[in-house]
Amino acid sequence: MEKQLLIIIGVIALLVCIGLCGCNQVNNTINPEKNKFVGTWQNTTLDLTTTINLFSDGTCLYLDLPGTWDVKDGKLIMDFTDSGFTWTYNYVFSNNDRTLSLTFTAGGLSQVFIKQ
């Protein structure tokens, strides 16, 4: 009886330790709205072919400029610190989230991108 009790206490202690090990992990999941942006987007409105690459880790590549991106207050914000640019866009998804319309907040220029 005493041996069984010791085994049960040992198993419970092990399960508690395993359960507590996961408590300090950082949640790296991306929210559903931001997840819609992740991928490669090709511009369909300019004469030259441009793409935006938005990565799930919050980094991006646009016009060969590396930067970071985020979605805040209903706007897409791309920050290219090394180049000194921060671009903010109003956005609208359509076509089952495969088409992204971006309107530059500073000048009203609109562009349409298709997810590749």
mmCIF file of N, CA and C in Angstrom:
data_model
loop_
_atom_site.group_PDB
_atom_site.id
_atom_site.type_symbol
_atom_site.label_atom_id
_atom_site.label_comp_id
_atom_site.label_asym_id
_atom_site.label_seq_id
_atom_site.Cartn_x
_atom_site.Cartn_y
_atom_site.Cartn_z
ATOM 1 N N MET A 1 0.816 -1.191 0.000
ATOM 2 C CA MET A 1 0.000 0.000 0.000
ATOM 3 C C MET A 1 0.867 1.265 0.000
ATOM 4 N N GLU A 2 1.902 1.263 0.838
ATOM 5 C CA GLU A 2 2.783 2.416 0.918
ATOM 6 C C GLU A 2 3.562 2.609 -0.385
ATOM 7 N N LYS A 3 3.927 1.521 -1.046
ATOM 8 C CA LYS A 3 4.651 1.590 -2.312
ATOM 9 C C LYS A 3 3.753 2.175 -3.400
ATOM 10 N N GLN A 4 2.481 1.776 -3.435
ATOM 11 C CA GLN A 4 1.541 2.299 -4.427
ATOM 12 C C GLN A 4 1.323 3.800 -4.223
ATOM 13 N N LEU A 5 1.217 4.206 -2.967
ATOM 14 C CA LEU A 5 1.027 5.620 -2.664
ATOM 15 C C LEU A 5 2.232 6.437 -3.125
ATOM 16 N N LEU A 6 3.431 5.905 -2.918
ATOM 17 C CA LEU A 6 4.649 6.577 -3.345
ATOM 18 C C LEU A 6 4.696 6.704 -4.867
ATOM 19 N N ILE A 7 4.276 5.653 -5.582
ATOM 20 C CA ILE A 7 4.236 5.687 -7.050
ATOM 21 C C ILE A 7 3.226 6.729 -7.530
ATOM 22 N N ILE A 8 2.054 6.759 -6.912
ATOM 23 C CA ILE A 8 1.017 7.722 -7.298
ATOM 24 C C ILE A 8 1.501 9.153 -7.065
ATOM 25 N N ILE A 9 2.129 9.396 -5.923
ATOM 26 C CA ILE A 9 2.652 10.734 -5.629
ATOM 27 C C ILE A 9 3.745 11.109 -6.632
ATOM 28 N N GLY A 10 4.597 10.153 -6.981
ATOM 29 C CA GLY A 10 5.660 10.398 -7.963
ATOM 30 C C GLY A 10 5.097 10.748 -9.335
ATOM 31 N N VAL A 11 4.063 10.016 -9.768
ATOM 32 C CA VAL A 11 3.436 10.279 -11.067
ATOM 33 C C VAL A 11 2.773 11.655 -11.066
ATOM 34 N N ILE A 12 2.075 11.980 -9.992
ATOM 35 C CA ILE A 12 1.421 13.297 -9.893
ATOM 36 C C ILE A 12 2.471 14.414 -9.924
ATOM 37 N N ALA A 13 3.563 14.231 -9.187
ATOM 38 C CA ALA A 13 4.623 15.244 -9.172
ATOM 39 C C ALA A 13 5.225 15.418 -10.569
ATOM 40 N N LEU A 14 5.414 14.318 -11.287
ATOM 41 C CA LEU A 14 5.956 14.366 -12.641
ATOM 42 C C LEU A 14 5.008 15.110 -13.580
ATOM 43 N N LEU A 15 3.715 14.817 -13.483
ATOM 44 C CA LEU A 15 2.729 15.489 -14.331
ATOM 45 C C LEU A 15 2.651 16.985 -14.028
ATOM 46 N N VAL A 16 2.744 17.348 -12.756
ATOM 47 C CA VAL A 16 2.731 18.763 -12.384
ATOM 48 C C VAL A 16 3.957 19.461 -12.961
ATOM 49 N N CYS A 17 5.123 18.829 -12.858
ATOM 50 C CA CYS A 17 6.351 19.421 -13.406
ATOM 51 C C CYS A 17 6.248 19.609 -14.916
ATOM 52 N N ILE A 18 5.741 18.610 -15.612
ATOM 53 C CA ILE A 18 5.580 18.706 -17.067
ATOM 54 C C ILE A 18 4.597 19.816 -17.420
ATOM 55 N N GLY A 19 3.513 19.891 -16.682
ATOM 56 C CA GLY A 19 2.516 20.933 -16.936
ATOM 57 C C GLY A 19 3.050 22.327 -16.707
ATOM 58 N N LEU A 20 3.858 22.498 -15.675
ATOM 59 C CA LEU A 20 4.406 23.817 -15.373
ATOM 60 C C LEU A 20 5.518 24.224 -16.327
ATOM 61 N N CYS A 21 6.172 23.277 -16.947
ATOM 62 C CA CYS A 21 7.243 23.606 -17.892
ATOM 63 C C CYS A 21 6.716 24.416 -19.069
ATOM 64 N N GLY A 22 5.491 24.186 -19.479
ATOM 65 C CA GLY A 22 4.924 24.905 -20.614
ATOM 66 C C GLY A 22 4.344 26.252 -20.258
ATOM 67 N N CYS A 23 4.330 26.623 -18.992
ATOM 68 C CA CYS A 23 3.681 27.870 -18.576
ATOM 69 C C CYS A 23 4.439 29.123 -18.971
ATOM 70 N N ASN A 24 5.738 29.040 -19.177
ATOM 71 C CA ASN A 24 6.484 30.249 -19.491
ATOM 72 C C ASN A 24 6.833 30.353 -20.969
ATOM 73 N N GLN A 25 6.175 29.584 -21.800
ATOM 74 C CA GLN A 25 6.416 29.677 -23.230
ATOM 75 C C GLN A 25 5.702 30.903 -23.779
ATOM 76 N N VAL A 26 6.341 31.567 -24.744
ATOM 77 C CA VAL A 26 5.754 32.728 -25.391
ATOM 78 C C VAL A 26 4.830 32.250 -26.497
ATOM 79 N N ASN A 27 3.668 32.845 -26.576
ATOM 80 C CA ASN A 27 2.708 32.493 -27.612
ATOM 81 C C ASN A 27 3.113 33.181 -28.907
ATOM 82 N N ASN A 28 3.579 32.396 -29.892
ATOM 83 C CA ASN A 28 4.041 32.944 -31.160
ATOM 84 C C ASN A 28 3.002 32.825 -32.261
ATOM 85 N N THR A 29 1.762 32.587 -31.899
ATOM 86 C CA THR A 29 0.755 32.463 -32.941
ATOM 87 C C THR A 29 0.402 33.842 -33.476
ATOM 88 N N ILE A 30 0.088 33.875 -34.737
ATOM 89 C CA ILE A 30 -0.262 35.127 -35.397
ATOM 90 C C ILE A 30 -1.775 35.244 -35.413
ATOM 91 N N ASN A 31 -2.294 36.441 -35.193
ATOM 92 C CA ASN A 31 -3.745 36.585 -35.153
ATOM 93 C C ASN A 31 -4.337 36.405 -36.550
ATOM 94 N N PRO A 32 -5.600 36.015 -36.636
ATOM 95 C CA PRO A 32 -6.212 35.700 -37.939
ATOM 96 C C PRO A 32 -6.165 36.854 -38.941
ATOM 97 N N GLU A 33 -6.335 38.084 -38.483
ATOM 98 C CA GLU A 33 -6.294 39.220 -39.418
ATOM 99 C C GLU A 33 -4.901 39.372 -40.019
ATOM 100 N N LYS A 34 -3.871 39.281 -39.185
ATOM 101 C CA LYS A 34 -2.504 39.385 -39.692
ATOM 102 C C LYS A 34 -2.149 38.197 -40.576
ATOM 103 N N ASN A 35 -2.702 37.039 -40.265
ATOM 104 C CA ASN A 35 -2.400 35.847 -41.043
ATOM 105 C C ASN A 35 -2.829 35.999 -42.500
ATOM 106 N N LYS A 36 -3.868 36.783 -42.764
ATOM 107 C CA LYS A 36 -4.319 37.009 -44.142
ATOM 108 C C LYS A 36 -3.239 37.678 -44.985
ATOM 109 N N PHE A 37 -2.379 38.471 -44.361
ATOM 110 C CA PHE A 37 -1.349 39.209 -45.086
ATOM 111 C C PHE A 37 -0.138 38.349 -45.450
ATOM 112 N N VAL A 38 0.117 37.307 -44.684
ATOM 113 C CA VAL A 38 1.346 36.529 -44.849
ATOM 114 C C VAL A 38 1.383 35.886 -46.230
ATOM 115 N N GLY A 39 2.485 36.117 -46.945
ATOM 116 C CA GLY A 39 2.673 35.522 -48.264
ATOM 117 C C GLY A 39 3.316 36.506 -49.224
ATOM 118 N N THR A 40 3.321 36.117 -50.489
ATOM 119 C CA THR A 40 3.871 36.945 -51.556
ATOM 120 C C THR A 40 2.726 37.543 -52.349
ATOM 121 N N TRP A 41 2.755 38.852 -52.511
ATOM 122 C CA TRP A 41 1.698 39.598 -53.186
ATOM 123 C C TRP A 41 2.280 40.304 -54.403
ATOM 124 N N GLN A 42 1.648 40.099 -55.561
ATOM 125 C CA GLN A 42 2.118 40.736 -56.795
ATOM 126 C C GLN A 42 1.192 41.888 -57.175
ATOM 127 N N ASN A 43 1.807 43.020 -57.494
ATOM 128 C CA ASN A 43 1.063 44.218 -57.870
ATOM 129 C C ASN A 43 0.448 44.035 -59.254
ATOM 130 N N THR A 44 -0.816 44.408 -59.393
ATOM 131 C CA THR A 44 -1.502 44.299 -60.688
ATOM 132 C C THR A 44 -1.847 45.665 -61.267
ATOM 133 N N THR A 45 -1.483 46.749 -60.596
ATOM 134 C CA THR A 45 -1.905 48.072 -61.049
ATOM 135 C C THR A 45 -0.783 48.928 -61.616
ATOM 136 N N LEU A 46 0.437 48.561 -61.423
ATOM 137 C CA LEU A 46 1.553 49.337 -61.960
ATOM 138 C C LEU A 46 2.085 48.671 -63.217
ATOM 139 N N ASP A 47 2.727 49.455 -64.076
ATOM 140 C CA ASP A 47 3.300 48.906 -65.305
ATOM 141 C C ASP A 47 4.472 47.978 -65.021
ATOM 142 N N LEU A 48 5.178 48.220 -63.931
ATOM 143 C CA LEU A 48 6.284 47.336 -63.587
ATOM 144 C C LEU A 48 5.825 46.319 -62.547
ATOM 145 N N THR A 49 6.423 45.160 -62.603
ATOM 146 C CA THR A 49 6.045 44.090 -61.680
ATOM 147 C C THR A 49 6.736 44.309 -60.339
ATOM 148 N N THR A 50 5.940 44.475 -59.313
ATOM 149 C CA THR A 50 6.488 44.582 -57.964
ATOM 150 C C THR A 50 5.786 43.568 -57.075
ATOM 151 N N THR A 51 6.511 43.078 -56.112
ATOM 152 C CA THR A 51 5.933 42.140 -55.154
ATOM 153 C C THR A 51 6.242 42.609 -53.736
ATOM 154 N N ILE A 52 5.337 42.251 -52.860
ATOM 155 C CA ILE A 52 5.544 42.440 -51.426
ATOM 156 C C ILE A 52 5.602 41.050 -50.817
ATOM 157 N N ASN A 53 6.636 40.783 -50.050
ATOM 158 C CA ASN A 53 6.738 39.541 -49.292
ATOM 159 C C ASN A 53 6.534 39.881 -47.823
ATOM 160 N N LEU A 54 5.465 39.348 -47.252
ATOM 161 C CA LEU A 54 5.162 39.559 -45.839
ATOM 162 C C LEU A 54 5.304 38.221 -45.120
ATOM 163 N N PHE A 55 6.209 38.157 -44.172
ATOM 164 C CA PHE A 55 6.522 36.915 -43.482
ATOM 165 C C PHE A 55 5.838 36.867 -42.115
ATOM 166 N N SER A 56 5.565 35.649 -41.650
ATOM 167 C CA SER A 56 4.832 35.466 -40.390
ATOM 168 C C SER A 56 5.597 35.976 -39.172
ATOM 169 N N ASP A 57 6.911 36.149 -39.294
ATOM 170 C CA ASP A 57 7.692 36.661 -38.160
ATOM 171 C C ASP A 57 7.672 38.189 -38.074
ATOM 172 N N GLY A 58 6.884 38.841 -38.953
ATOM 173 C CA GLY A 58 6.767 40.289 -38.915
ATOM 174 C C GLY A 58 7.783 41.024 -39.767
ATOM 175 N N THR A 59 8.603 40.290 -40.523
ATOM 176 C CA THR A 59 9.534 40.936 -41.440
ATOM 177 C C THR A 59 8.908 40.980 -42.830
ATOM 178 N N CYS A 60 9.467 41.855 -43.669
ATOM 179 C CA CYS A 60 8.937 41.976 -45.026
ATOM 180 C C CYS A 60 10.051 42.366 -45.986
ATOM 181 N N LEU A 61 9.730 42.243 -47.270
ATOM 182 C CA LEU A 61 10.630 42.657 -48.338
ATOM 183 C C LEU A 61 9.762 43.298 -49.408
ATOM 184 N N TYR A 62 10.034 44.567 -49.713
ATOM 185 C CA TYR A 62 9.253 45.300 -50.712
ATOM 186 C C TYR A 62 10.209 46.204 -51.478
ATOM 187 N N LEU A 63 10.195 46.096 -52.805
ATOM 188 C CA LEU A 63 11.110 46.858 -53.655
ATOM 189 C C LEU A 63 12.560 46.640 -53.217
ATOM 190 N N ASP A 64 12.882 45.405 -52.875
ATOM 191 C CA ASP A 64 14.208 45.003 -52.399
ATOM 192 C C ASP A 64 14.620 45.675 -51.088
ATOM 193 N N LEU A 65 13.673 46.278 -50.386
ATOM 194 C CA LEU A 65 13.957 46.881 -49.085
ATOM 195 C C LEU A 65 13.514 45.931 -47.976
ATOM 196 N N PRO A 66 14.426 45.521 -47.095
ATOM 197 C CA PRO A 66 14.010 44.710 -45.950
ATOM 198 C C PRO A 66 13.392 45.606 -44.884
ATOM 199 N N GLY A 67 12.385 45.087 -44.226
ATOM 200 C CA GLY A 67 11.738 45.860 -43.176
ATOM 201 C C GLY A 67 10.891 44.988 -42.280
ATOM 202 N N THR A 68 10.011 45.632 -41.549
ATOM 203 C CA THR A 68 9.063 44.933 -40.685
ATOM 204 C C THR A 68 7.661 45.421 -41.031
ATOM 205 N N TRP A 69 6.674 44.628 -40.646
ATOM 206 C CA TRP A 69 5.288 45.010 -40.913
ATOM 207 C C TRP A 69 4.415 44.651 -39.729
ATOM 208 N N ASP A 70 3.286 45.346 -39.638
ATOM 209 C CA ASP A 70 2.318 45.071 -38.586
ATOM 210 C C ASP A 70 0.961 45.593 -39.042
ATOM 211 N N VAL A 71 -0.073 45.127 -38.375
ATOM 212 C CA VAL A 71 -1.427 45.613 -38.612
ATOM 213 C C VAL A 71 -1.905 46.240 -37.313
ATOM 214 N N LYS A 72 -2.210 47.536 -37.365
ATOM 215 C CA LYS A 72 -2.673 48.258 -36.174
ATOM 216 C C LYS A 72 -3.794 49.202 -36.572
ATOM 217 N N ASP A 73 -4.830 49.204 -35.772
ATOM 218 C CA ASP A 73 -5.952 50.124 -35.977
ATOM 219 C C ASP A 73 -6.494 50.070 -37.401
ATOM 220 N N GLY A 74 -6.551 48.869 -37.972
ATOM 221 C CA GLY A 74 -7.108 48.702 -39.311
ATOM 222 C C GLY A 74 -6.212 49.187 -40.430
ATOM 223 N N LYS A 75 -4.923 49.318 -40.158
ATOM 224 C CA LYS A 75 -3.978 49.779 -41.171
ATOM 225 C C LYS A 75 -2.781 48.838 -41.242
ATOM 226 N N LEU A 76 -2.261 48.664 -42.461
ATOM 227 C CA LEU A 76 -1.020 47.928 -42.667
ATOM 228 C C LEU A 76 0.117 48.934 -42.581
ATOM 229 N N ILE A 77 1.081 48.649 -41.703
ATOM 230 C CA ILE A 77 2.223 49.539 -41.515
ATOM 231 C C ILE A 77 3.488 48.768 -41.863
ATOM 232 N N MET A 78 4.235 49.291 -42.829
ATOM 233 C CA MET A 78 5.523 48.705 -43.198
ATOM 234 C C MET A 78 6.608 49.712 -42.841
ATOM 235 N N ASP A 79 7.578 49.257 -42.062
ATOM 236 C CA ASP A 79 8.645 50.118 -41.564
ATOM 237 C C ASP A 79 9.971 49.650 -42.144
ATOM 238 N N PHE A 80 10.615 50.528 -42.882
ATOM 239 C CA PHE A 80 11.915 50.239 -43.479
ATOM 240 C C PHE A 80 12.946 51.143 -42.805
ATOM 241 N N THR A 81 13.314 50.783 -41.593
ATOM 242 C CA THR A 81 14.161 51.609 -40.736
ATOM 243 C C THR A 81 15.484 51.959 -41.404
ATOM 244 N N ASP A 82 16.120 50.980 -42.053
ATOM 245 C CA ASP A 82 17.421 51.229 -42.679
ATOM 246 C C ASP A 82 17.332 52.289 -43.767
ATOM 247 N N SER A 83 16.183 52.385 -44.423
ATOM 248 C CA SER A 83 15.999 53.356 -45.505
ATOM 249 C C SER A 83 15.309 54.631 -45.034
ATOM 250 N N GLY A 84 14.813 54.624 -43.810
ATOM 251 C CA GLY A 84 14.155 55.801 -43.270
ATOM 252 C C GLY A 84 12.705 55.974 -43.687
ATOM 253 N N PHE A 85 12.084 54.913 -44.206
ATOM 254 C CA PHE A 85 10.696 54.990 -44.659
ATOM 255 C C PHE A 85 9.768 54.225 -43.728
ATOM 256 N N THR A 86 8.600 54.781 -43.485
ATOM 257 C CA THR A 86 7.497 54.054 -42.871
ATOM 258 C C THR A 86 6.275 54.343 -43.721
ATOM 259 N N TRP A 87 5.665 53.287 -44.263
ATOM 260 C CA TRP A 87 4.506 53.434 -45.132
ATOM 261 C C TRP A 87 3.286 52.861 -44.427
ATOM 262 N N THR A 88 2.216 53.620 -44.434
ATOM 263 C CA THR A 88 0.970 53.199 -43.804
ATOM 264 C C THR A 88 -0.120 53.149 -44.863
ATOM 265 N N TYR A 89 -0.850 52.042 -44.876
ATOM 266 C CA TYR A 89 -1.887 51.823 -45.886
ATOM 267 C C TYR A 89 -3.214 51.465 -45.225
ATOM 268 N N ASN A 90 -4.298 51.965 -45.788
ATOM 269 C CA ASN A 90 -5.620 51.398 -45.540
ATOM 270 C C ASN A 90 -5.711 50.171 -46.430
ATOM 271 N N TYR A 91 -6.421 49.158 -45.994
ATOM 272 C CA TYR A 91 -6.475 47.933 -46.787
ATOM 273 C C TYR A 91 -7.884 47.359 -46.840
ATOM 274 N N VAL A 92 -8.118 46.617 -47.929
ATOM 275 C CA VAL A 92 -9.367 45.880 -48.106
ATOM 276 C C VAL A 92 -9.021 44.563 -48.780
ATOM 277 N N PHE A 93 -9.490 43.465 -48.199
ATOM 278 C CA PHE A 93 -9.341 42.154 -48.822
ATOM 279 C C PHE A 93 -10.598 41.836 -49.618
ATOM 280 N N SER A 94 -10.427 41.112 -50.720
ATOM 281 C CA SER A 94 -11.561 40.619 -51.498
ATOM 282 C C SER A 94 -11.162 39.291 -52.132
ATOM 283 N N ASN A 95 -12.073 38.718 -52.904
ATOM 284 C CA ASN A 95 -11.788 37.473 -53.615
ATOM 285 C C ASN A 95 -11.274 36.397 -52.655
ATOM 286 N N ASN A 96 -12.015 36.202 -51.563
ATOM 287 C CA ASN A 96 -11.661 35.185 -50.569
ATOM 288 C C ASN A 96 -10.249 35.405 -50.007
ATOM 289 N N ASP A 97 -9.910 36.669 -49.742
ATOM 290 C CA ASP A 97 -8.619 37.085 -49.176
ATOM 291 C C ASP A 97 -7.439 36.847 -50.108
ATOM 292 N N ARG A 98 -7.699 36.700 -51.416
ATOM 293 C CA ARG A 98 -6.622 36.503 -52.393
ATOM 294 C C ARG A 98 -6.258 37.811 -53.095
ATOM 295 N N THR A 99 -7.088 38.835 -52.935
ATOM 296 C CA THR A 99 -6.831 40.147 -53.525
ATOM 297 C C THR A 99 -6.750 41.164 -52.390
ATOM 298 N N LEU A 100 -5.715 41.983 -52.441
ATOM 299 C CA LEU A 100 -5.469 42.978 -51.403
ATOM 300 C C LEU A 100 -5.368 44.355 -52.050
ATOM 301 N N SER A 101 -6.271 45.240 -51.678
ATOM 302 C CA SER A 101 -6.231 46.623 -52.162
ATOM 303 C C SER A 101 -5.621 47.488 -51.069
ATOM 304 N N LEU A 102 -4.554 48.196 -51.428
ATOM 305 C CA LEU A 102 -3.855 49.069 -50.483
ATOM 306 C C LEU A 102 -3.976 50.513 -50.947
ATOM 307 N N THR A 103 -4.310 51.397 -50.032
ATOM 308 C CA THR A 103 -4.364 52.829 -50.321
ATOM 309 C C THR A 103 -3.410 53.533 -49.369
ATOM 310 N N PHE A 104 -2.415 54.175 -49.953
ATOM 311 C CA PHE A 104 -1.396 54.886 -49.189
ATOM 312 C C PHE A 104 -2.058 56.042 -48.444
ATOM 313 N N THR A 105 -1.927 56.067 -47.126
ATOM 314 C CA THR A 105 -2.638 57.072 -46.329
ATOM 315 C C THR A 105 -2.105 58.485 -46.551
ATOM 316 N N ALA A 106 -0.842 58.616 -46.939
ATOM 317 C CA ALA A 106 -0.248 59.947 -47.090
ATOM 318 C C ALA A 106 -0.588 60.612 -48.420
ATOM 319 N N GLY A 107 -0.970 59.823 -49.420
ATOM 320 C CA GLY A 107 -1.202 60.447 -50.716
ATOM 321 C C GLY A 107 -2.376 59.895 -51.482
ATOM 322 N N GLY A 108 -3.001 58.862 -50.964
ATOM 323 C CA GLY A 108 -4.177 58.304 -51.610
ATOM 324 C C GLY A 108 -3.904 57.369 -52.770
ATOM 325 N N LEU A 109 -2.633 57.113 -53.116
ATOM 326 C CA LEU A 109 -2.314 56.187 -54.198
ATOM 327 C C LEU A 109 -2.838 54.805 -53.848
ATOM 328 N N SER A 110 -3.611 54.206 -54.756
ATOM 329 C CA SER A 110 -4.163 52.868 -54.528
ATOM 330 C C SER A 110 -3.481 51.860 -55.431
ATOM 331 N N GLN A 111 -3.255 50.683 -54.878
ATOM 332 C CA GLN A 111 -2.661 49.583 -55.623
ATOM 333 C C GLN A 111 -3.413 48.311 -55.274
ATOM 334 N N VAL A 112 -3.462 47.389 -56.227
ATOM 335 C CA VAL A 112 -4.126 46.108 -56.008
ATOM 336 C C VAL A 112 -3.086 45.008 -56.167
ATOM 337 N N PHE A 113 -3.075 44.090 -55.208
ATOM 338 C CA PHE A 113 -2.126 42.982 -55.199
ATOM 339 C C PHE A 113 -2.887 41.664 -55.193
ATOM 340 N N ILE A 114 -2.325 40.675 -55.885
ATOM 341 C CA ILE A 114 -2.882 39.326 -55.926
ATOM 342 C C ILE A 114 -1.920 38.401 -55.190
ATOM 343 N N LYS A 115 -2.464 37.561 -54.311
ATOM 344 C CA LYS A 115 -1.629 36.619 -53.559
ATOM 345 C C LYS A 115 -1.123 35.541 -54.500
ATOM 346 N N GLN A 116 0.165 35.285 -54.443
ATOM 347 C CA GLN A 116 0.801 34.286 -55.306
ATOM 348 C C GLN A 116 0.822 32.928 -54.648
#
